[in-house]
Amino acid sequence: MNSGALVAKTSELKNRSQKKPLWLLWPALIMLLLVQVYPTLYSFYISLNRLKGGELLFVGLRNYSRLLKESDFYEALQRTFIFTFFYLLLCVSVGIILALLFNRRSRLTTVYMVCIFLPMVVSEVVGGTMWNWMFQQSYGIIQVALNPILGGISIISQPWGAMAIVILASVWKNQAFTSLLFLGSLQTISKEIYESAALDGANHWKSFWKITLPLIKPTLLVAILLTTIRGINSLGLILATTKGGPGEFTTTMAVFLYRKGWLYGDFGLAAAISVIMFLINITMAIVYIRLMRAK
Amino acid sequence: MVRSKLQQRIDAIVTNGLLSFFSIIMLFPILYSFMTSFKSAENVITIPPTFFPVNWTLDGYRLATQGYLLNTYVPNSAINALAAAIISVTIATLASYVFSRYKFRGSQALEIAILALFMIPGLTNLVSYYRIGTELKILNTHTIIILVYAATELPFGIWVMRSFFDAIPVELEEAARVDGCTNVQALLKVTVPLAIPGIFTVFLLAVVYFWNEFLFAVTLLSNNAVRTAPVGLYDYQTTFEVSYHALNAASMIILIPMVILFIFGRKIFFRAMLEGALKG
């Protein structure tokens, strides 16, 4: 990017005698180009190569064809879908419920907020350690508490159980984001609307569906999109809770990528996975920006 | 008045009841981990498990800090977090100032492009960072992790800072310029001091994010000397000699500084998260 392209025709500021200090943008642009844009393009290139003896060897689209032949890939895709679906469902519903509760201000609201939003500053590894510990086979406090109901089945070693645990852990860690999103939206709705609705005899339930939901609809769309993106790309917390296991029961696409690269050293294939995930993400990002602009 | 006093009282009780319920659920894993960190090795495998330690002991902390946690991992995390936060906040401040004050050809497109980068998750670049690190021989160094952190936080920082700059009247700078300041002098002497709350917001969020960060750290740092605290804890998980009281003690060592920052800076966290999410 050269400075000529950045020189503008009109001046926003009244003082036209001085040049705009557009060079202040350069550090940011250089850093983003070198450490964000270039690596993304480079992963496209790596995905067309195989790593042999530390050197990249061009193999064309072979990584992709290998990937599409692997049944593990489709299983990982399916698990990503299951994970993201329930993660989204819970994040959004819990987020709306919490936001509605927080919006009824009381003296204790701040205390509740600190308690409920605390997981947002918990490291993924720390959170994973905690959730893994609660479900330990013989000593985990929740596992033992549920033993009478489940007849002693170890939850974390079941396919559905391990998946449920990583979903719950992820919702636990990230609900603050969706809750705050909805709370911000609710605070823009004036109290008078509810009061006049109540005058007309509407109860809480009715005014939620008839007033609140239509008014927070734009936020709802944004929340759904951002949560979906986060869900698809969840990796750290799953790794720290189950390491993608037992077996491959919680190996979503993201975990699959990590395993292929860092466990089996197949970085070409890992890059191909990351390109596919990138394309999914960029599609969602474009939709997001369209939505933001429409607002 | 529409609703009766009784109705209002019932509403308040239901609201408080539900919020207390959610608070307990959300705090439970943290509190249980906290309690476990003070148990003895025998108490950890007591059947049935107890919530509170039978005897409070620091054995877990002793075991957790025997290795590299306190003398290597925690300092590494602190260095990375502070260095990356300082770099990214500085660069974000300069860039967001330009976006806030000046329009130029393509400025809007550029801002949208940066927002789009913010939407692209780190996962996409995981493999190429690893490969670039290998090629440049900077894998397993502070350099690579600090660069990656600073760059990933940059788009978010620019968006948050921009709204802080937008809120500062341009007239103040113009007055400074009339008094003979250059553009940059006006920025440094007038605008930056007024933007301190914004700068601090981005800095605080960045420090917490970098301190906790796991994905880049675990993929780019495998050498013991440069490992961060979360990566160290992840390694402990697979070490069989380490029992759960030590694992939870290590967890608490990583978590407690963040809890303190969170409690004191709660308003900053809440507002900035909204800011970052609702920009556009």
mmCIF file of C-alpha atoms in Angstrom, chain A residues 122-134 156 165 169 172-173 236-242, chain B residues 233 237 244 251:
data_model
loop_
_atom_site.group_PDB
_atom_site.id
_atom_site.type_symbol
_atom_site.label_atom_id
_atom_site.label_comp_id
_atom_site.label_asym_id
_atom_site.label_seq_id
_atom_site.Cartn_x
_atom_site.Cartn_y
_atom_site.Cartn_z
ATOM 1 C CA VAL A 122 -11.192 -18.434 33.044
ATOM 2 C CA SER A 123 -8.514 -19.808 30.725
ATOM 3 C CA GLU A 124 -9.696 -22.586 28.423
ATOM 4 C CA VAL A 125 -7.189 -24.987 29.964
ATOM 5 C CA VAL A 126 -8.283 -24.098 33.486
ATOM 6 C CA GLY A 127 -11.949 -24.499 32.518
ATOM 7 C CA GLY A 128 -11.187 -27.797 30.812
ATOM 8 C CA THR A 129 -9.380 -29.052 33.910
ATOM 9 C CA MET A 130 -12.378 -28.133 36.051
ATOM 10 C CA TRP A 131 -14.977 -29.843 33.840
ATOM 11 C CA ASN A 132 -12.830 -32.905 33.344
ATOM 12 C CA TRP A 133 -12.366 -33.147 37.106
ATOM 13 C CA MET A 134 -16.086 -32.916 37.887
ATOM 14 C CA ILE A 156 -17.278 -38.732 29.995
ATOM 15 C CA ILE A 165 -19.793 -32.178 28.604
ATOM 16 C CA ALA A 169 -18.378 -26.383 29.293
ATOM 17 C CA TRP A 172 -20.529 -22.068 30.602
ATOM 18 C CA LYS A 173 -17.391 -20.294 29.416
ATOM 19 C CA GLY A 236 -8.998 -24.962 23.157
ATOM 20 C CA LEU A 237 -11.704 -25.865 25.640
ATOM 21 C CA ILE A 238 -12.501 -29.166 23.901
ATOM 22 C CA LEU A 239 -8.819 -30.126 23.872
ATOM 23 C CA ALA A 240 -8.432 -29.254 27.529
ATOM 24 C CA THR A 241 -11.597 -31.094 28.578
ATOM 25 C CA THR A 242 -11.475 -34.331 26.573
ATOM 26 C CA LEU B 233 -1.158 -26.861 32.995
ATOM 27 C CA GLN B 237 -2.988 -32.984 32.780
ATOM 28 C CA TYR B 244 -6.029 -33.492 40.969
ATOM 29 C CA SER B 251 -5.505 -23.783 37.912
#
